[in-house]
PDB file of C-alpha atoms in Angstrom:
ATOM      1  CA  MET S   1      16.810  -4.767  11.101  1.00 85.00           C
ATOM      2  CA  ARG S   2      15.184  -4.587   7.678  1.00 91.00           C
ATOM      3  CA  LYS S   3      13.563  -1.452   6.262  1.00 93.00           C
ATOM      4  CA  TYR S   4      11.633  -1.666   3.012  1.00 95.00           C
ATOM      5  CA  VAL S   5       9.375   0.561   0.936  1.00 95.00           C
ATOM      6  CA  ILE S   6       6.812  -0.855  -1.490  1.00 95.00           C
ATOM      7  CA  MET S   7       5.695   1.524  -4.214  1.00 94.00           C
ATOM      8  CA  GLY S   8       3.125   1.144  -6.956  1.00 91.00           C
ATOM      9  CA  VAL S   9      -0.103   2.573  -8.233  1.00 88.00           C
ATOM     10  CA  GLN S  10      -3.425   1.805  -6.534  1.00 83.00           C
ATOM     11  CA  GLY S  11      -4.411  -1.819  -7.113  1.00 86.00           C
ATOM     12  CA  SER S  12      -0.872  -3.072  -7.688  1.00 92.00           C
ATOM     13  CA  GLY S  13      -0.953  -5.200  -4.538  1.00 91.00           C
ATOM     14  CA  LYS S  14       1.192  -3.132  -2.178  1.00 92.00           C
ATOM     15  CA  GLY S  15      -0.866  -4.119   0.858  1.00 89.00           C
ATOM     16  CA  THR S  16      -0.937  -7.821   0.015  1.00 91.00           C
ATOM     17  CA  GLN S  17       2.790  -8.036  -0.641  1.00 95.00           C
ATOM     18  CA  SER S  18       3.600  -5.994   2.474  1.00 94.00           C
ATOM     19  CA  GLU S  19       1.523  -8.319   4.645  1.00 92.00           C
ATOM     20  CA  LEU S  20       3.261 -11.408   3.236  1.00 93.00           C
ATOM     21  CA  LEU S  21       6.628  -9.895   4.135  1.00 93.00           C
ATOM     22  CA  GLU S  22       5.343  -8.756   7.526  1.00 91.00           C
ATOM     23  CA  ASN S  23       3.982 -12.152   8.569  1.00 86.00           C
ATOM     24  CA  ASP S  24       7.110 -14.057   7.593  1.00 83.00           C
ATOM     25  CA  LEU S  25       9.839 -11.686   8.732  1.00 87.00           C
ATOM     26  CA  ASP S  26       8.357 -10.102  11.898  1.00 88.00           C
ATOM     27  CA  LEU S  27       8.230  -6.716  10.218  1.00 92.00           C
ATOM     28  CA  VAL S  28       5.760  -3.959  11.075  1.00 92.00           C
ATOM     29  CA  HIS S  29       3.540  -3.111   8.106  1.00 92.00           C
ATOM     30  CA  ILE S  30       2.810   0.610   7.925  1.00 92.00           C
ATOM     31  CA  SER S  31       0.057   1.410   5.423  1.00 89.00           C
ATOM     32  CA  VAL S  32      -0.909   5.052   4.969  1.00 85.00           C
ATOM     33  CA  GLY S  33      -4.221   4.023   3.409  1.00 82.00           C
ATOM     34  CA  ASP S  34      -5.082   1.704   6.306  1.00 85.00           C
ATOM     35  CA  ILE S  35      -4.266   4.424   8.837  1.00 88.00           C
ATOM     36  CA  PHE S  36      -6.596   6.876   7.103  1.00 86.00           C
ATOM     37  CA  ARG S  37      -9.364   4.273   6.756  1.00 83.00           C
ATOM     38  CA  TRP S  38      -9.117   3.456  10.477  1.00 86.00           C
ATOM     39  CA  HIS S  39      -9.606   7.115  11.343  1.00 86.00           C
ATOM     40  CA  VAL S  40     -12.579   7.401   8.978  1.00 85.00           C
ATOM     41  CA  GLN S  41     -14.236   4.269  10.399  1.00 83.00           C
ATOM     42  CA  HIS S  42     -13.691   5.460  13.986  1.00 86.00           C
ATOM     43  CA  HIS S  43     -14.957   8.991  13.298  1.00 87.00           C
ATOM     44  CA  THR S  44     -11.847  10.762  14.552  1.00 89.00           C
ATOM     45  CA  LYS S  45     -11.047  14.394  13.804  1.00 89.00           C
ATOM     46  CA  LEU S  46      -8.453  13.261  11.278  1.00 85.00           C
ATOM     47  CA  GLY S  47     -10.990  10.857   9.788  1.00 87.00           C
ATOM     48  CA  ALA S  48     -13.499  13.672   9.269  1.00 88.00           C
ATOM     49  CA  GLN S  49     -10.838  15.691   7.479  1.00 86.00           C
ATOM     50  CA  VAL S  50      -9.954  12.749   5.227  1.00 84.00           C
ATOM     51  CA  ARG S  51     -13.620  12.033   4.461  1.00 84.00           C
ATOM     52  CA  ARG S  52     -14.265  15.668   3.465  1.00 85.00           C
ATOM     53  CA  THR S  53     -11.261  15.567   1.175  1.00 82.00           C
ATOM     54  CA  MET S  54     -12.354  12.345  -0.532  1.00 73.00           C
ATOM     55  CA  ASN S  55     -15.981  13.488  -0.861  1.00 73.00           C
ATOM     56  CA  ALA S  56     -14.719  16.562  -2.681  1.00 73.00           C
ATOM     57  CA  GLY S  57     -12.930  14.289  -5.148  1.00 65.00           C
ATOM     58  CA  GLU S  58      -9.528  15.493  -3.966  1.00 72.00           C
ATOM     59  CA  LEU S  59      -6.418  13.696  -2.724  1.00 70.00           C
ATOM     60  CA  VAL S  60      -5.216  13.859   0.876  1.00 78.00           C
ATOM     61  CA  GLY S  61      -2.537  16.530   1.114  1.00 79.00           C
ATOM     62  CA  ASP S  62       1.126  15.584   1.211  1.00 78.00           C
ATOM     63  CA  ASP S  63       1.708  17.468   4.475  1.00 81.00           C
ATOM     64  CA  LEU S  64      -0.947  15.412   6.257  1.00 83.00           C
ATOM     65  CA  VAL S  65       0.413  12.169   4.826  1.00 83.00           C
ATOM     66  CA  GLU S  66       3.923  13.074   5.988  1.00 83.00           C
ATOM     67  CA  LYS S  67       2.713  13.920   9.505  1.00 84.00           C
ATOM     68  CA  VAL S  68       0.850  10.604   9.807  1.00 86.00           C
ATOM     69  CA  VAL S  69       3.919   8.637   8.730  1.00 85.00           C
ATOM     70  CA  ARG S  70       6.277  10.547  11.022  1.00 85.00           C
ATOM     71  CA  ASP S  71       3.942   9.979  13.987  1.00 86.00           C
ATOM     72  CA  ARG S  72       3.682   6.263  13.192  1.00 88.00           C
ATOM     73  CA  LEU S  73       7.422   5.737  12.796  1.00 87.00           C
ATOM     74  CA  ASP S  74       8.076   7.687  16.001  1.00 87.00           C
ATOM     75  CA  GLN S  75       6.342   4.903  17.943  1.00 86.00           C
ATOM     76  CA  HIS S  76       9.474   2.795  17.384  1.00 81.00           C
ATOM     77  CA  ASP S  77       7.647  -0.522  17.767  1.00 86.00           C
ATOM     78  CA  TRP S  78       9.385  -1.971  14.695  1.00 86.00           C
ATOM     79  CA  ASN S  79      12.130  -3.925  16.482  1.00 81.00           C
ATOM     80  CA  PHE S  80      12.885  -6.128  13.467  1.00 88.00           C
ATOM     81  CA  GLY S  81      12.158  -3.455  10.872  1.00 92.00           C
ATOM     82  CA  PHE S  82       9.246  -2.209   8.796  1.00 94.00           C
ATOM     83  CA  VAL S  83       7.692  -2.385   5.370  1.00 95.00           C
ATOM     84  CA  ILE S  84       5.822   0.774   4.394  1.00 94.00           C
ATOM     85  CA  ASP S  85       3.410   1.360   1.528  1.00 91.00           C
ATOM     86  CA  GLY S  86       1.739   4.551   0.372  1.00 81.00           C
ATOM     87  CA  PHE S  87       4.755   6.705   1.218  1.00 87.00           C
ATOM     88  CA  PRO S  88       6.770   8.642   0.118  1.00 89.00           C
ATOM     89  CA  ARG S  89       4.614  10.426  -2.458  1.00 81.00           C
ATOM     90  CA  ASN S  90       6.877  13.239  -3.606  1.00 84.00           C
ATOM     91  CA  GLY S  91      10.503  14.276  -3.830  1.00 85.00           C
ATOM     92  CA  ARG S  92      10.578  16.131  -0.523  1.00 82.00           C
ATOM     93  CA  GLN S  93       9.263  13.112   1.369  1.00 83.00           C
ATOM     94  CA  ALA S  94      11.734  10.839  -0.410  1.00 88.00           C
ATOM     95  CA  GLU S  95      14.650  13.061   0.555  1.00 84.00           C
ATOM     96  CA  PHE S  96      13.470  13.054   4.187  1.00 79.00           C
ATOM     97  CA  PHE S  97      13.159   9.272   4.112  1.00 82.00           C
ATOM     98  CA  MET S  98      16.619   8.702   2.678  1.00 83.00           C
ATOM     99  CA  GLU S  99      18.188  11.100   5.178  1.00 83.00           C
ATOM    100  CA  THR S 100      16.423   9.552   8.178  1.00 84.00           C
ATOM    101  CA  TYR S 101      16.336   5.826   7.413  1.00 84.00           C
ATOM    102  CA  ASP S 102      18.914   3.557   5.825  1.00 85.00           C
ATOM    103  CA  LEU S 103      16.605   1.672   3.465  1.00 89.00           C
ATOM    104  CA  ASP S 104      17.414  -1.902   2.498  1.00 92.00           C
ATOM    105  CA  GLY S 105      15.252  -1.915  -0.592  1.00 94.00           C
ATOM    106  CA  VAL S 106      12.484  -0.221  -2.557  1.00 95.00           C
ATOM    107  CA  ILE S 107      10.122  -2.541  -4.409  1.00 96.00           C
ATOM    108  CA  HIS S 108       8.349  -0.959  -7.360  1.00 95.00           C
ATOM    109  CA  LEU S 109       5.283  -2.978  -8.370  1.00 96.00           C
ATOM    110  CA  GLU S 110       4.696  -2.323 -12.058  1.00 95.00           C
ATOM    111  CA  LEU S 111       1.116  -2.502 -13.376  1.00 94.00           C
ATOM    112  CA  PRO S 112      -0.378  -1.045 -16.594  1.00 94.00           C
ATOM    113  CA  ASP S 113      -3.140   1.531 -16.141  1.00 94.00           C
ATOM    114  CA  ASP S 114      -5.790  -0.645 -17.838  1.00 93.00           C
ATOM    115  CA  GLU S 115      -5.112  -3.467 -15.378  1.00 93.00           C
ATOM    116  CA  VAL S 116      -5.223  -0.966 -12.503  1.00 92.00           C
ATOM    117  CA  ARG S 117      -8.728   0.094 -13.557  1.00 92.00           C
ATOM    118  CA  ARG S 118      -9.876  -3.520 -13.899  1.00 92.00           C
ATOM    119  CA  ARG S 119      -8.646  -4.439 -10.416  1.00 89.00           C
ATOM    120  CA  VAL S 120      -9.624  -1.328  -8.487  1.00 89.00           C
ATOM    121  CA  LEU S 121     -13.153  -1.003  -9.839  1.00 91.00           C
ATOM    122  CA  SER S 122     -13.797  -4.632  -8.851  1.00 91.00           C
ATOM    123  CA  ARG S 123     -12.946  -4.123  -5.179  1.00 90.00           C
ATOM    124  CA  ARG S 124     -15.609  -4.242  -2.490  1.00 92.00           C
ATOM    125  CA  LEU S 125     -15.480  -3.558   1.261  1.00 90.00           C
ATOM    126  CA  CYS S 126     -17.555  -4.799   4.184  1.00 92.00           C
ATOM    127  CA  PRO S 127     -18.414  -1.764   6.347  1.00 90.00           C
ATOM    128  CA  GLY S 128     -19.264  -4.125   9.205  1.00 89.00           C
ATOM    129  CA  CYS S 129     -16.035  -6.037   9.798  1.00 89.00           C
ATOM    130  CA  GLY S 130     -13.667  -4.398   7.326  1.00 83.00           C
ATOM    131  CA  MET S 131     -13.165  -7.505   5.156  1.00 88.00           C
ATOM    132  CA  ASP S 132     -11.938  -6.779   1.614  1.00 86.00           C
ATOM    133  CA  TYR S 133     -13.202  -8.572  -1.494  1.00 90.00           C
ATOM    134  CA  ASN S 134     -12.354  -8.492  -5.179  1.00 85.00           C
ATOM    135  CA  LEU S 135     -15.020  -9.534  -7.668  1.00 89.00           C
ATOM    136  CA  ILE S 136     -12.323 -10.852 -10.000  1.00 86.00           C
ATOM    137  CA  ALA S 137     -10.425 -13.219  -7.723  1.00 78.00           C
ATOM    138  CA  ASP S 138     -12.122 -13.212  -4.307  1.00 83.00           C
ATOM    139  CA  ARG S 139     -15.886 -13.093  -4.724  1.00 89.00           C
ATOM    140  CA  PRO S 140     -18.169 -13.502  -1.664  1.00 92.00           C
ATOM    141  CA  LYS S 141     -20.121 -16.766  -1.408  1.00 92.00           C
ATOM    142  CA  VAL S 142     -23.400 -14.826  -1.408  1.00 93.00           C
ATOM    143  CA  GLU S 143     -23.576 -12.090  -4.027  1.00 91.00           C
ATOM    144  CA  GLY S 144     -23.041  -8.679  -2.432  1.00 92.00           C
ATOM    145  CA  ARG S 145     -22.807 -10.007   1.150  1.00 94.00           C
ATOM    146  CA  CYS S 146     -19.836 -10.438   3.473  1.00 94.00           C
ATOM    147  CA  ASP S 147     -18.903 -14.058   4.181  1.00 94.00           C
ATOM    148  CA  ILE S 148     -17.946 -13.182   7.760  1.00 92.00           C
ATOM    149  CA  CYS S 149     -20.803 -11.029   9.070  1.00 94.00           C
ATOM    150  CA  GLY S 150     -23.358 -10.911   6.264  1.00 93.00           C
ATOM    151  CA  THR S 151     -23.247  -7.129   5.903  1.00 94.00           C
ATOM    152  CA  GLU S 152     -23.955  -5.705   2.440  1.00 94.00           C
ATOM    153  CA  LEU S 153     -20.710  -4.897   0.631  1.00 94.00           C
ATOM    154  CA  ILE S 154     -19.963  -1.383  -0.589  1.00 93.00           C
ATOM    155  CA  VAL S 155     -17.564   0.342  -2.960  1.00 91.00           C
ATOM    156  CA  ARG S 156     -14.843   2.160  -1.052  1.00 82.00           C
ATOM    157  CA  GLU S 157     -15.061   5.930  -1.285  1.00 76.00           C
ATOM    158  CA  ASP S 158     -11.683   6.099  -3.004  1.00 75.00           C
ATOM    159  CA  ASP S 159     -12.510   3.374  -5.551  1.00 84.00           C
ATOM    160  CA  THR S 160     -14.746   5.399  -7.866  1.00 86.00           C
ATOM    161  CA  PRO S 161     -13.692   6.008 -11.508  1.00 90.00           C
ATOM    162  CA  GLU S 162     -13.225   9.711 -10.742  1.00 87.00           C
ATOM    163  CA  ALA S 163     -11.066   9.099  -7.672  1.00 84.00           C
ATOM    164  CA  LEU S 164      -9.044   6.468  -9.540  1.00 88.00           C
ATOM    165  CA  ALA S 165      -8.382   8.859 -12.427  1.00 89.00           C
ATOM    166  CA  ALA S 166      -7.097  11.447  -9.946  1.00 85.00           C
ATOM    167  CA  ARG S 167      -4.870   8.878  -8.261  1.00 83.00           C
ATOM    168  CA  LEU S 168      -3.404   7.698 -11.554  1.00 89.00           C
ATOM    169  CA  ARG S 169      -2.675  11.271 -12.595  1.00 89.00           C
ATOM    170  CA  ASP S 170      -1.117  12.030  -9.204  1.00 83.00           C
ATOM    171  CA  TYR S 171       0.987   8.871  -9.333  1.00 86.00           C
ATOM    172  CA  HIS S 172       2.410   9.501 -12.780  1.00 87.00           C
ATOM    173  CA  GLU S 173       3.101  13.180 -12.096  1.00 88.00           C
ATOM    174  CA  LYS S 174       4.496  12.997  -8.570  1.00 83.00           C
ATOM    175  CA  THR S 175       5.300   9.479  -7.424  1.00 81.00           C
ATOM    176  CA  ARG S 176       7.205   8.150 -10.417  1.00 80.00           C
ATOM    177  CA  PRO S 177       9.843  10.913 -10.075  1.00 85.00           C
ATOM    178  CA  VAL S 178      10.365   9.673  -6.504  1.00 90.00           C
ATOM    179  CA  LEU S 179      11.563   6.370  -7.928  1.00 90.00           C
ATOM    180  CA  GLU S 180      14.282   8.189  -9.814  1.00 89.00           C
ATOM    181  CA  LEU S 181      15.571   9.647  -6.531  1.00 90.00           C
ATOM    182  CA  PHE S 182      15.679   6.179  -4.971  1.00 91.00           C
ATOM    183  CA  ARG S 183      17.407   4.774  -8.057  1.00 91.00           C
ATOM    184  CA  ARG S 184      20.378   7.030  -7.309  1.00 88.00           C
ATOM    185  CA  LYS S 185      20.892   4.915  -4.185  1.00 85.00           C
ATOM    186  CA  GLU S 186      20.588   1.751  -6.296  1.00 87.00           C
ATOM    187  CA  VAL S 187      17.946   0.307  -3.988  1.00 90.00           C
ATOM    188  CA  VAL S 188      15.019   0.070  -6.443  1.00 94.00           C
ATOM    189  CA  HIS S 189      13.814  -3.308  -7.721  1.00 96.00           C
ATOM    190  CA  ASP S 190      11.144  -3.349 -10.443  1.00 96.00           C
ATOM    191  CA  VAL S 191       8.721  -6.270 -10.082  1.00 97.00           C
ATOM    192  CA  ASP S 192       5.894  -7.208 -12.460  1.00 97.00           C
ATOM    193  CA  ALA S 193       2.670  -7.063 -10.403  1.00 96.00           C
ATOM    194  CA  ARG S 194       0.481  -8.878 -12.955  1.00 95.00           C
ATOM    195  CA  PRO S 195       1.103 -12.519 -11.861  1.00 95.00           C
ATOM    196  CA  ALA S 196      -0.625 -14.193  -8.904  1.00 92.00           C
ATOM    197  CA  PRO S 197       0.296 -12.692  -5.497  1.00 92.00           C
ATOM    198  CA  GLU S 198       2.364 -15.739  -4.500  1.00 94.00           C
ATOM    199  CA  LYS S 199       4.498 -15.454  -7.636  1.00 95.00           C
ATOM    200  CA  VAL S 200       4.968 -11.730  -7.108  1.00 96.00           C
ATOM    201  CA  GLN S 201       6.076 -12.409  -3.539  1.00 96.00           C
ATOM    202  CA  GLN S 202       8.561 -15.029  -4.719  1.00 96.00           C
ATOM    203  CA  GLU S 203      10.102 -12.487  -7.085  1.00 97.00           C
ATOM    204  CA  ILE S 204      10.272  -9.873  -4.329  1.00 97.00           C
ATOM    205  CA  ARG S 205      12.084 -12.362  -2.093  1.00 95.00           C
ATOM    206  CA  ARG S 206      14.486 -13.182  -4.927  1.00 96.00           C
ATOM    207  CA  VAL S 207      15.482  -9.582  -5.701  1.00 96.00           C
ATOM    208  CA  LEU S 208      15.825  -8.741  -1.990  1.00 94.00           C
ATOM    209  CA  ASP S 209      17.842 -11.913  -1.343  1.00 93.00           C
ATOM    210  CA  LEU S 210      15.373 -13.081   1.325  1.00 92.00           C
ATOM    211  CA  PRO S 211      14.338 -16.638   2.290  1.00 90.00           C
ATOM    212  CA  GLU S 212      12.021 -18.212  -0.282  1.00 90.00           C
ATOM    213  CA  TYR S 213       8.326 -17.662   0.333  1.00 88.00           C
ATOM    214  CA  GLN S 214       6.461 -20.741   1.560  1.00 82.00           C
ATOM    215  CA  PRO S 215       2.653 -20.539   1.099  1.00 78.00           C
ATOM    216  CA  ALA S 216       0.529 -21.700   4.033  1.00 65.00           C
ATOM    217  CA  SER S 217      -0.565 -24.836   2.190  1.00 45.00           C
ATOM    218  CA  VAL S 218       3.081 -25.849   1.779  1.00 40.00           C
ATOM    219  CA  MET S 219       4.094 -24.936   5.308  1.00 41.00           C
ATOM    220  CA  SER S 220       1.265 -26.890   6.991  1.00 34.00           C
TER     221      SER S 220
END
């Protein structure tokens, strides 16, 4: 059973890299951001709370994040292991994680702040089917319209310059110290997140001593 954590600032590719590991290794991908977005889209009580927080320009509280992760992990549907992104966010959560789960590796995706801004502010979301786009590398065929359902694309509520500034500040103040706690266990691997996703994944596989990544075009 493999248990991994992927850490990095918003826009560093945590979700993409987690999904590549998930698909190849039968891992369960647990994304805190995706869980919150699902609740917002489905108008749950939790979703309303998250939406109010984001509309106020604030970050979702650590206690709520921790509860969501605990509830998700308690489902125990990760027979072959999990890869989690968006957690832990502070020292207390990191201590809980290290005490509860024997982690096999923590991947830290390194990305300069200026590149974070360039990537994040170029993201677009389809509110109809949930498809993600990036105007830098994954533009829709028709400007401003989803390729799948034709719905007009929007900017995610947490992708505004103000929200990004808050996230960057929160990351540098609270999340980076978490890495130092994990480094004591010698499980942290720093990976440059600037190259193409496939190259980043290859480096992740190398440092974790996993089978080499085979893109779909090569595997078919």
